[in-house]
Coordinates of C-alpha atoms and ligand atoms in Angstrom, one line a residue:
Chain Z
M1 CA 92.8 -47.5 195.7
T2 CA 91.3 -50.5 193.7
R3 CA 91.6 -50.8 190.0
N4 CA 87.9 -50.1 189.6
E5 CA 88.1 -46.8 191.4
F6 CA 91.1 -45.9 189.2
V7 CA 89.1 -46.6 186.0
G8 CA 86.3 -44.4 187.3
F9 CA 88.6 -41.4 187.8
G10 CA 87.9 -40.1 184.3
E11 CA 84.3 -39.6 185.4
V12 CA 85.4 -37.4 188.3
V13 CA 86.5 -34.9 185.7
S14 CA 82.9 -34.6 184.3
G15 CA 81.6 -33.7 187.8
A16 CA 83.0 -30.2 188.0
S17 CA 82.3 -29.5 191.7
D18 CA 83.7 -32.8 192.9
F19 CA 86.7 -32.3 190.6
V20 CA 87.5 -28.8 191.9
A21 CA 87.1 -29.9 195.5
K22 CA 89.5 -32.8 194.8
C23 CA 92.0 -30.5 193.2
L24 CA 91.8 -27.8 195.9
G25 CA 92.6 -30.5 198.4
R26 CA 90.6 -28.8 201.1
G27 CA 91.2 -30.4 204.5
A28 CA 93.9 -32.7 203.1
P29 CA 96.6 -33.1 205.7
M30 CA 100.1 -32.3 204.6
S31 CA 102.4 -35.3 204.5
A32 CA 105.0 -35.5 207.2
R33 CA 107.4 -36.6 204.5
S34 CA 106.9 -33.5 202.4
I35 CA 109.8 -31.6 200.9
R36 CA 108.2 -28.4 202.0
G37 CA 110.7 -25.7 202.9
K38 CA 113.7 -27.9 203.0
V39 CA 115.3 -26.8 199.7
A40 CA 115.7 -23.4 198.1
I41 CA 116.4 -22.1 194.6
A42 CA 119.4 -19.9 195.1
G43 CA 120.4 -19.0 191.5
I44 CA 119.0 -18.8 188.0
G45 CA 120.6 -18.2 184.6
E46 CA 120.0 -18.5 180.9
S47 CA 121.8 -18.1 177.7
T48 CA 120.7 -15.6 175.1
Y49 CA 117.5 -17.1 173.5
Y50 CA 117.5 -17.5 169.7
K51 CA 115.1 -18.6 167.0
H52 CA 116.0 -22.2 166.0
G53 CA 119.1 -22.4 163.9
Q54 CA 120.3 -18.9 164.8
S55 CA 122.6 -19.7 167.8
P56 CA 126.2 -18.8 166.9
D57 CA 127.3 -21.1 169.8
A58 CA 127.1 -24.9 170.2
E59 CA 124.4 -26.3 172.4
L60 CA 126.9 -27.2 175.1
V61 CA 128.3 -23.7 175.1
L62 CA 124.8 -22.3 175.6
L63 CA 124.4 -24.6 178.6
L64 CA 127.7 -23.7 180.2
Q65 CA 126.8 -20.0 179.8
A66 CA 123.5 -20.6 181.6
I67 CA 125.1 -22.6 184.4
L68 CA 127.8 -20.0 185.0
R69 CA 125.3 -17.2 185.1
A70 CA 123.2 -19.2 187.6
A71 CA 126.2 -19.6 189.8
E72 CA 127.1 -16.0 189.6
D73 CA 123.4 -15.1 190.3
A74 CA 123.5 -17.3 193.5
G75 CA 127.0 -16.0 194.5
I76 CA 128.6 -19.5 194.5
E77 CA 131.8 -20.8 192.9
P78 CA 131.1 -23.1 189.9
H79 CA 133.3 -25.7 191.5
E80 CA 130.8 -25.9 194.4
I81 CA 128.3 -27.5 192.1
D82 CA 128.1 -31.3 192.9
G83 CA 124.9 -32.5 191.2
F84 CA 122.9 -32.3 188.0
A85 CA 119.2 -33.1 187.2
S86 CA 117.5 -32.9 183.8
Y87 CA 114.7 -34.4 181.8
S88 CA 113.6 -35.3 178.3
N89 CA 116.8 -37.1 177.5
D90 CA 118.9 -33.9 177.4
R91 CA 121.9 -34.6 175.2
N92 CA 124.4 -33.0 177.6
D93 CA 125.3 -35.6 180.3
P94 CA 126.5 -34.5 183.7
S95 CA 129.9 -36.2 183.4
R96 CA 130.6 -34.1 180.3
I97 CA 129.4 -30.9 182.0
A98 CA 131.3 -31.7 185.2
A99 CA 134.5 -32.3 183.3
A100 CA 134.1 -29.0 181.4
L101 CA 133.5 -27.1 184.6
G102 CA 136.3 -28.8 186.5
I103 CA 134.0 -30.0 189.2
P104 CA 136.1 -32.0 191.8
D105 CA 133.4 -34.2 193.3
L106 CA 130.3 -35.1 191.2
R107 CA 127.9 -36.6 193.7
F108 CA 124.5 -36.7 191.9
S109 CA 123.3 -37.3 188.3
N110 CA 119.7 -37.7 187.5
M111 CA 117.6 -38.0 184.3
H112 CA 113.8 -38.0 184.5
W113 CA 112.1 -40.3 182.1
G114 CA 109.5 -39.1 179.7
G115 CA 109.4 -37.0 176.5
G116 CA 108.4 -33.5 176.0
G117 CA 108.5 -30.9 178.8
G118 CA 106.4 -32.9 181.2
G119 CA 109.4 -33.5 183.4
V120 CA 110.6 -30.0 184.1
A121 CA 109.0 -29.7 187.5
A122 CA 110.0 -33.3 188.3
A123 CA 113.6 -32.6 187.5
V124 CA 113.5 -29.7 190.1
A125 CA 111.9 -32.0 192.5
N126 CA 114.4 -34.8 191.9
G127 CA 117.3 -32.4 192.4
A128 CA 115.7 -31.0 195.6
A129 CA 115.2 -34.5 197.0
A130 CA 118.9 -35.2 196.6
V131 CA 119.7 -32.0 198.5
A132 CA 117.2 -32.7 201.2
E133 CA 118.6 -36.2 201.7
G134 CA 122.2 -35.1 201.6
Y135 CA 123.2 -36.9 198.4
A136 CA 124.5 -33.6 197.1
D137 CA 124.7 -30.0 198.4
C138 CA 124.4 -27.9 195.3
V139 CA 122.4 -29.3 192.4
V140 CA 122.0 -27.7 189.0
V141 CA 118.7 -28.3 187.1
F142 CA 119.3 -27.7 183.4
R143 CA 117.9 -27.9 179.9
A144 CA 119.8 -27.1 176.7
L145 CA 118.2 -27.2 173.3
A146 CA 119.6 -26.2 170.0
Q147 CA 116.9 -27.4 167.7
G148 CA 118.7 -25.9 164.7
Q149 CA 121.7 -28.1 165.4
F150 CA 119.7 -31.3 165.9
R151 CA 116.3 -32.8 164.7
R152 CA 113.4 -30.4 165.2
F153 CA 110.5 -31.6 167.4
G154 CA 107.8 -30.4 165.0
Q155 CA 108.8 -32.6 162.1
G156 CA 107.9 -36.2 161.4
A157 CA 110.7 -38.8 161.7
P158 CA 112.2 -39.7 158.4
D159 CA 112.1 -43.5 158.8
P160 CA 110.6 -45.3 155.8
T161 CA 108.9 -47.9 158.1
V162 CA 107.4 -47.7 161.6
S163 CA 106.4 -50.3 164.2
G164 CA 104.8 -50.3 167.6
D165 CA 102.6 -47.3 168.5
A166 CA 103.8 -45.3 165.5
A167 CA 102.6 -48.0 163.1
Y168 CA 99.0 -47.1 164.2
M169 CA 99.5 -43.3 163.8
S170 CA 102.2 -42.2 161.4
P171 CA 100.8 -43.9 158.2
Y172 CA 97.6 -41.8 158.8
G173 CA 99.6 -38.6 159.1
V174 CA 99.7 -38.4 162.9
M175 CA 103.3 -37.7 163.7
S176 CA 104.0 -34.3 165.3
P177 CA 103.2 -33.4 168.9
S178 CA 100.5 -30.9 167.6
Q179 CA 98.8 -33.8 165.7
K180 CA 99.2 -36.2 168.7
Y181 CA 97.6 -34.0 171.3
A182 CA 94.9 -32.2 169.3
M183 CA 92.6 -35.2 169.6
R184 CA 92.5 -34.7 173.4
A185 CA 91.7 -31.1 173.2
T186 CA 89.1 -31.5 170.5
R187 CA 87.1 -33.8 172.6
F188 CA 87.5 -31.7 175.8
M189 CA 86.3 -28.5 174.1
H190 CA 83.4 -30.4 172.5
D191 CA 82.2 -31.9 175.8
Y192 CA 82.5 -28.7 177.8
G193 CA 81.4 -26.2 175.2
V194 CA 84.7 -24.3 175.2
H195 CA 85.1 -21.4 172.7
R196 CA 88.3 -20.8 170.7
D197 CA 88.5 -17.4 172.4
V198 CA 90.0 -19.2 175.4
L199 CA 93.0 -20.3 173.3
K200 CA 93.3 -16.8 171.8
A201 CA 93.4 -15.3 175.3
I202 CA 96.2 -17.7 176.4
A203 CA 98.3 -16.9 173.3
M204 CA 97.8 -13.1 173.6
T205 CA 98.6 -13.1 177.3
S206 CA 102.1 -14.6 176.6
Y207 CA 102.8 -12.2 173.7
Q208 CA 101.6 -9.2 175.8
H209 CA 104.0 -10.2 178.6
A210 CA 106.9 -10.8 176.2
Q211 CA 106.7 -7.1 175.1
N212 CA 108.1 -6.1 178.5
N213 CA 110.7 -8.8 178.5
P214 CA 114.0 -8.0 176.7
R215 CA 115.1 -11.7 176.9
A216 CA 112.0 -12.7 174.9
V217 CA 112.4 -13.9 171.3
M218 CA 109.1 -12.2 170.5
H219 CA 110.0 -8.9 172.3
G220 CA 109.0 -6.1 170.0
R221 CA 106.6 -8.4 168.1
P222 CA 103.2 -8.0 169.7
L223 CA 100.2 -10.1 168.7
D224 CA 96.8 -8.6 168.1
A225 CA 93.4 -10.4 168.0
E226 CA 93.1 -10.0 164.2
T227 CA 96.5 -11.5 163.5
Y228 CA 95.7 -14.4 165.7
D229 CA 92.3 -15.0 164.0
D230 CA 93.9 -14.8 160.5
S231 CA 96.8 -17.1 161.3
R232 CA 96.9 -20.4 159.4
W233 CA 95.7 -23.7 160.8
I234 CA 98.3 -26.1 162.0
V235 CA 95.8 -28.7 163.1
E236 CA 92.1 -27.8 162.8
P237 CA 89.9 -27.4 165.0
V238 CA 92.3 -26.5 167.8
N239 CA 95.8 -25.3 166.8
R240 CA 96.4 -22.2 164.8
L241 CA 99.9 -21.0 164.3
F242 CA 100.0 -18.9 167.4
D243 CA 98.6 -21.7 169.6
C244 CA 101.8 -23.6 169.1
C245 CA 105.1 -23.1 170.9
Q246 CA 108.2 -21.9 169.1
E247 CA 111.2 -24.0 168.4
N248 CA 114.3 -22.3 169.8
D249 CA 118.0 -22.5 170.5
G250 CA 119.0 -21.8 174.1
A251 CA 119.8 -23.1 177.6
A252 CA 118.6 -22.4 181.1
A253 CA 119.7 -23.5 184.6
L254 CA 118.7 -23.1 188.2
I255 CA 120.6 -24.0 191.4
L256 CA 119.2 -25.8 194.4
V257 CA 120.8 -25.7 197.9
S258 CA 119.5 -26.4 201.4
A259 CA 117.2 -23.9 203.0
E260 CA 119.9 -23.1 205.6
R261 CA 122.6 -22.5 203.0
A262 CA 120.3 -20.3 200.9
K263 CA 120.0 -17.8 203.7
D264 CA 123.7 -16.9 203.4
L265 CA 123.7 -16.5 199.6
K266 CA 123.3 -13.5 197.4
Q267 CA 119.6 -13.6 196.5
K268 CA 116.4 -13.7 198.4
P269 CA 115.7 -17.5 198.7
V270 CA 112.8 -19.1 197.0
Y271 CA 111.6 -22.3 198.6
L272 CA 110.2 -25.4 197.1
L273 CA 106.9 -26.0 198.9
G274 CA 105.8 -29.2 197.1
A275 CA 106.0 -31.1 193.9
A276 CA 104.3 -34.1 192.3
Q277 CA 104.7 -36.1 189.2
G278 CA 103.1 -39.0 187.4
S279 CA 99.9 -39.6 185.4
D280 CA 96.5 -41.4 185.9
H281 CA 95.2 -44.7 184.8
R282 CA 96.8 -46.0 181.6
C283 CA 97.8 -42.6 180.5
G284 CA 100.5 -44.1 178.3
A285 CA 98.2 -46.8 176.7
P286 CA 99.0 -47.2 173.0
V287 CA 97.0 -45.7 170.2
M288 CA 95.3 -43.0 172.3
N289 CA 93.6 -45.5 174.6
A290 CA 94.2 -43.6 177.9
S291 CA 91.2 -44.0 180.2
N292 CA 90.9 -40.3 181.0
F293 CA 91.6 -39.1 177.4
R294 CA 90.2 -35.6 177.3
S295 CA 92.8 -34.5 179.9
S296 CA 96.2 -33.0 180.3
S297 CA 97.3 -36.0 182.5
F298 CA 97.2 -34.1 185.8
A299 CA 94.0 -35.5 187.3
T300 CA 95.8 -37.5 190.0
V301 CA 99.0 -35.4 190.1
A302 CA 97.4 -32.0 191.0
P303 CA 95.7 -33.2 194.2
R304 CA 99.0 -34.7 195.3
L305 CA 100.8 -31.4 194.6
Y306 CA 98.4 -29.4 196.8
Q307 CA 98.6 -32.1 199.5
T308 CA 102.4 -31.9 199.8
A309 CA 102.5 -28.1 199.6
G310 CA 99.7 -27.7 202.1
V311 CA 98.1 -24.9 200.1
T312 CA 95.1 -24.6 197.7
A313 CA 94.6 -23.2 194.2
A314 CA 93.0 -20.1 195.8
D315 CA 96.3 -19.3 197.6
I316 CA 98.4 -19.1 194.4
D317 CA 99.5 -15.6 193.4
V318 CA 101.0 -16.2 190.0
L319 CA 100.9 -19.2 187.6
Q320 CA 103.4 -20.4 185.0
S321 CA 101.8 -23.2 182.9
Y322 CA 103.8 -24.8 180.1
E323 CA 102.6 -24.0 176.6
N324 CA 103.3 -26.7 174.1
F325 CA 99.9 -25.7 172.8
T326 CA 97.3 -23.3 174.3
T327 CA 94.9 -26.2 174.6
G328 CA 97.3 -27.9 177.0
V329 CA 97.5 -24.8 179.2
M330 CA 93.7 -24.7 179.3
M331 CA 93.3 -28.3 180.4
A332 CA 96.2 -28.2 182.9
V333 CA 94.9 -25.1 184.6
V334 CA 91.5 -26.7 184.8
E335 CA 92.9 -29.9 186.3
H336 CA 94.8 -27.8 188.9
G337 CA 91.4 -26.5 190.0
F338 CA 91.6 -22.9 189.0
C339 CA 88.3 -23.2 187.2
A340 CA 85.8 -25.9 186.4
P341 CA 85.8 -27.3 182.8
E342 CA 82.5 -25.6 182.2
E343 CA 83.9 -22.2 183.4
C344 CA 86.7 -21.9 180.8
N345 CA 85.0 -19.3 178.6
E346 CA 84.6 -16.9 181.6
F347 CA 88.0 -17.7 183.3
F348 CA 90.4 -17.5 180.3
T349 CA 90.3 -13.9 179.3
L350 CA 93.2 -11.5 178.6
E351 CA 92.0 -9.3 181.5
N352 CA 92.0 -12.2 184.0
L353 CA 95.4 -13.6 182.8
A354 CA 97.5 -10.5 182.3
A355 CA 99.9 -9.2 184.9
P356 CA 100.0 -7.2 187.1
D357 CA 96.3 -6.9 188.0
G358 CA 94.7 -10.0 186.4
K359 CA 92.8 -12.5 188.6
M360 CA 95.4 -15.2 187.9
P361 CA 98.5 -13.8 186.1
L362 CA 99.7 -16.4 183.7
N363 CA 103.1 -17.0 182.0
T364 CA 104.5 -13.6 182.9
S365 CA 107.7 -13.9 181.0
G366 CA 106.0 -14.8 177.7
G367 CA 106.6 -18.5 178.3
N368 CA 107.3 -21.0 175.6
L369 CA 105.1 -19.1 173.1
A370 CA 106.8 -15.8 173.2
E371 CA 109.9 -15.8 175.5
C372 CA 111.6 -19.0 174.4
Y373 CA 110.8 -22.6 174.1
M374 CA 113.3 -23.7 176.7
H375 CA 111.2 -26.8 177.4
G376 CA 109.5 -25.1 180.3
L377 CA 112.6 -24.3 182.4
G378 CA 112.3 -20.7 181.4
L379 CA 109.0 -20.7 183.2
Q380 CA 110.6 -22.0 186.4
L381 CA 113.1 -19.2 186.3
E382 CA 110.2 -16.7 185.9
A383 CA 108.5 -18.1 189.0
V384 CA 111.7 -17.5 190.9
R385 CA 111.9 -13.9 189.6
Q386 CA 108.3 -13.3 190.6
L387 CA 108.9 -14.4 194.2
R388 CA 112.1 -12.3 194.4
G389 CA 110.3 -9.3 193.0
Q390 CA 112.5 -9.2 189.8
S391 CA 110.0 -10.0 187.0
C392 CA 109.5 -7.8 184.0
N393 CA 105.8 -8.2 184.7
Q394 CA 105.9 -8.2 188.5
V395 CA 102.8 -9.3 190.4
E396 CA 102.8 -7.1 193.4
G397 CA 103.7 -8.9 196.6
A398 CA 103.7 -12.4 195.0
K399 CA 104.4 -15.0 197.6
L400 CA 103.2 -18.3 196.1
A401 CA 103.9 -19.4 192.5
M402 CA 102.9 -22.5 190.7
N403 CA 104.6 -24.2 187.8
I404 CA 102.8 -26.7 185.7
A405 CA 105.1 -28.7 183.4
G406 CA 104.4 -29.9 179.9
P407 CA 100.7 -31.1 179.7
M408 CA 99.1 -34.1 177.9
V409 CA 102.3 -36.2 177.9
T410 CA 103.2 -38.8 180.5
P411 CA 104.6 -38.5 183.1
V412 CA 103.7 -34.9 183.9
S413 CA 104.7 -32.9 186.9
S414 CA 104.0 -29.6 188.7
L415 CA 105.4 -27.8 191.7
I416 CA 104.7 -24.8 194.0
M417 CA 107.4 -22.4 195.2
G418 CA 107.0 -19.9 198.0
S419 CA 108.8 -16.9 199.6
E420 CA 110.1 -17.1 203.2
E421 CA 106.8 -15.8 204.7
T422 CA 104.9 -18.8 203.3
L423 CA 107.0 -21.3 205.3
Chain D
M1 CA 97.4 -50.3 142.8
S2 CA 94.2 -48.8 144.1
E3 CA 94.1 -45.2 145.1
T4 CA 95.1 -44.4 148.7
Y5 CA 93.8 -41.5 150.9
L6 CA 97.3 -40.1 151.6
P7 CA 100.1 -39.9 149.0
A8 CA 102.7 -42.6 148.4
G9 CA 105.8 -42.3 150.5
M10 CA 104.2 -42.2 153.9
P11 CA 105.9 -44.3 156.6
A12 CA 104.9 -47.9 156.1
P13 CA 103.8 -50.0 159.1
V14 CA 105.6 -53.2 159.9
P15 CA 104.7 -55.6 162.7
S16 CA 106.8 -55.3 165.9
A17 CA 110.0 -57.3 165.8
D18 CA 108.9 -59.1 169.0
G19 CA 105.8 -60.4 167.1
L20 CA 103.2 -58.8 169.5
D21 CA 100.9 -57.4 166.8
V22 CA 101.4 -59.8 163.9
P23 CA 97.8 -61.1 164.1
Y24 CA 96.4 -57.5 163.6
W25 CA 98.5 -56.8 160.5
E26 CA 97.9 -60.3 159.0
G27 CA 94.2 -59.8 159.5
T28 CA 94.1 -56.5 157.7
R29 CA 95.6 -58.1 154.6
R30 CA 92.5 -60.4 154.6
G31 CA 90.1 -57.4 155.1
E32 CA 89.5 -58.4 158.7
L33 CA 89.7 -56.5 162.0
W34 CA 91.4 -58.4 164.8
V35 CA 91.8 -57.0 168.3
Q36 CA 92.8 -58.3 171.8
Q37 CA 90.5 -59.7 174.4
C38 CA 91.5 -61.3 177.7
G39 CA 90.9 -65.0 177.8
S40 CA 90.6 -64.9 181.6
C41 CA 88.4 -61.9 182.4
G42 CA 87.0 -60.8 179.0
N43 CA 88.5 -57.4 179.1
W44 CA 89.1 -55.8 175.6
Q45 CA 92.2 -53.8 175.1
W46 CA 94.0 -51.8 172.4
G47 CA 96.8 -51.2 171.3
P48 CA 98.3 -54.6 171.6
E49 CA 99.8 -55.6 175.0
W50 CA 101.4 -58.8 176.3
L51 CA 99.1 -59.0 179.3
C52 CA 95.6 -58.0 180.4
H53 CA 95.7 -54.6 182.1
K54 CA 92.7 -55.4 184.2
C55 CA 93.5 -58.8 185.7
T56 CA 97.2 -59.1 184.7
S57 CA 96.6 -62.5 183.0
F58 CA 98.9 -63.4 180.1
E59 CA 96.0 -65.3 178.5
I60 CA 95.4 -62.8 175.7
K61 CA 93.3 -63.9 172.7
W62 CA 93.0 -62.3 169.3
V63 CA 89.3 -61.9 168.3
Q64 CA 87.8 -60.8 165.0
V65 CA 85.3 -57.9 165.4
E66 CA 82.9 -56.1 163.1
G67 CA 84.5 -53.1 161.4
S68 CA 82.2 -50.4 162.7
G69 CA 82.6 -47.7 165.3
V70 CA 81.7 -44.2 166.6
I71 CA 83.8 -41.1 166.1
Y72 CA 85.3 -40.2 169.6
S73 CA 87.4 -37.2 168.4
W74 CA 88.9 -35.8 165.2
E75 CA 91.5 -33.5 163.8
R76 CA 92.4 -32.0 160.4
P77 CA 96.2 -31.4 160.0
W78 CA 96.9 -28.6 157.5
H79 CA 100.6 -28.1 158.2
P80 CA 102.6 -31.0 156.5
V81 CA 105.3 -32.5 158.8
H82 CA 106.4 -35.2 156.4
P83 CA 107.8 -34.8 152.8
A84 CA 105.2 -37.1 151.4
L85 CA 102.4 -34.7 152.6
K86 CA 103.8 -31.6 150.9
G87 CA 101.1 -30.4 148.5
R88 CA 98.5 -32.9 149.8
G89 CA 96.5 -30.2 151.6
A90 CA 94.5 -30.8 154.8
Y91 CA 93.4 -34.4 155.6
T92 CA 91.1 -35.7 158.2
V93 CA 92.0 -38.1 161.0
V94 CA 89.4 -39.7 163.3
L95 CA 89.8 -41.4 166.7
V96 CA 87.1 -44.2 166.5
E97 CA 85.6 -46.1 169.5
L98 CA 84.5 -49.6 169.0
P99 CA 81.4 -50.2 171.2
Q100 CA 81.3 -53.9 170.2
A101 CA 84.8 -54.3 171.8
G102 CA 84.7 -52.4 175.1
N103 CA 85.0 -49.0 173.5
I104 CA 88.7 -49.5 172.5
R105 CA 89.9 -46.7 170.2
M106 CA 91.6 -46.8 166.8
I107 CA 93.1 -44.1 164.6
G108 CA 92.4 -43.8 160.9
N109 CA 91.6 -41.3 158.1
L110 CA 88.0 -40.4 157.5
L111 CA 87.5 -41.0 153.8
G112 CA 85.5 -38.5 151.8
P113 CA 85.9 -34.8 150.8
D114 CA 88.7 -33.1 152.6
D115 CA 86.4 -30.4 154.0
Q116 CA 83.6 -32.7 155.1
E117 CA 81.9 -31.9 158.4
V118 CA 83.0 -34.3 161.1
V119 CA 80.5 -35.2 163.9
I120 CA 81.7 -36.5 167.2
G121 CA 79.4 -39.5 167.9
G122 CA 78.9 -40.1 164.2
E123 CA 78.9 -43.8 163.1
V124 CA 81.6 -45.0 160.8
E125 CA 82.6 -48.3 159.1
A126 CA 86.0 -49.7 158.3
V127 CA 87.5 -49.6 154.8
F128 CA 90.5 -51.8 154.2
E129 CA 93.0 -49.8 152.1
A130 CA 95.6 -52.1 150.5
H131 CA 99.1 -50.9 149.8
D132 CA 100.1 -53.8 147.6
D133 CA 103.1 -52.1 145.9
A134 CA 104.9 -51.4 149.2
D135 CA 108.2 -53.2 149.7
T136 CA 106.4 -55.2 152.4
P137 CA 102.7 -55.0 151.3
Y138 CA 100.4 -53.8 154.1
T139 CA 96.8 -52.8 154.5
L140 CA 95.5 -49.8 156.5
V141 CA 92.2 -49.7 158.3
Q142 CA 90.4 -46.5 157.2
W143 CA 86.9 -45.2 158.1
R144 CA 84.0 -43.7 156.2
P145 CA 80.7 -42.4 157.4
K146 CA 78.1 -45.1 157.7
T147 CA 75.3 -44.6 155.1
Ligands
ZN501 ZN1 91.9 -60.0 182.1

């Protein structure tokens, strides 16, 4: 691809039919080098989820609890774990965890670059690549966050002076993720005539699903339309309070083994069918100068995902899409080809998004908004539950699940999991 | 000290330690807007970079441009995330495109009433807001609707 074609990619987004066709990847041959079917998720585990600052346990303790539960879920001994993969500069490094768990042979340690939750699917993919290539046999993908014990994401940095990219934003009051990403969504919604009801539907879907999920921090705290409409602005004209993710304390982990190994373990194996990461032309350009700005950063990633997995958006049974903000869900789902940008008002309704009978059940655990802000790893665990048939909001006969990681940052990532019959 | 759009105590910008954007910040002190253009292929780019992203030449020039632009997007934060903003109330931020410089984008506050209507595509002009009392004095580039 030449540079000029790259620059023109932003225009592809405005041509809805071209865009959807590209995302659906119709006719695209699956790469012979695909990860498809080689690696399985054999175990999942999480700590109790808390509101930020309410965990009685240290962050590392929460993480160790999650890892031990994932091992128990899989039916493996903790000492069999020989690799770790994480993202977003997780504070708990693999050597520390391996020492705590008494792991005799640490064979793989991997940190995926990039802030926010954009790397959660990439971390799963990186761990899976290690298993597929034999660098390790049993890799834990993890994330632990005790925002009450460390600096919260939603607050500006306390530094008296700023330089680099921040020098062009912080002095004007653009500091938090909500403030940094609202600009993208404002322009997207303006250009495509998207109504705020789209965002309300995404928020209400997560809260509705959380009411059936005893793990959810918002379990027993339903959200009705009036409460949403009356909630205060965080950043006008896109983010009201309920459009923004929570800040939580907790930890989650999943365990990757080879497809062969998974068959002998306790749970029904869930296979990784494909994964992709990255971002398009100059997505990280300073001072909001990304070429394709009104975007969630998936314009080139989503087509590659479908190509490696060998499936299309129409094949997906259940969708988990990371909510940093409801606007990010909207743009990411569009960029993965589930609807054209101009179709958002019709596609994003509570009826379409709610399990079990919605057209495209979304964030069936309650997600980052209403289950727990576990930086998206909770949504990966939920996709596994759906394909095992263990979800609190089970989609009948779900065989293919998609996970979209944190949108609007760079790099972003997404993946597709499948049950055995999809191989 | 003249009045500023946001309260005192906001983070103060300082040029990068490696010197990359010194010409921009020096220009703002003189009430001038300086941006980068490639000396080899003419490509405009912002924020500051060491090389041209189009032709990968290191021959980057600093060029003074007219302080005018078009609103590309906007937002109005209500929730204060910095101590200096507590009690300020909602403020307006605009992302401005500069058609005279290859549609590069800059961020600033939109001066005027806090509840003013913001129009995507609306024309704006630069206002140089001096912070002379800061430890290291600096000037912010702000925007107001073109009359
Ligand atoms: Zn050049």
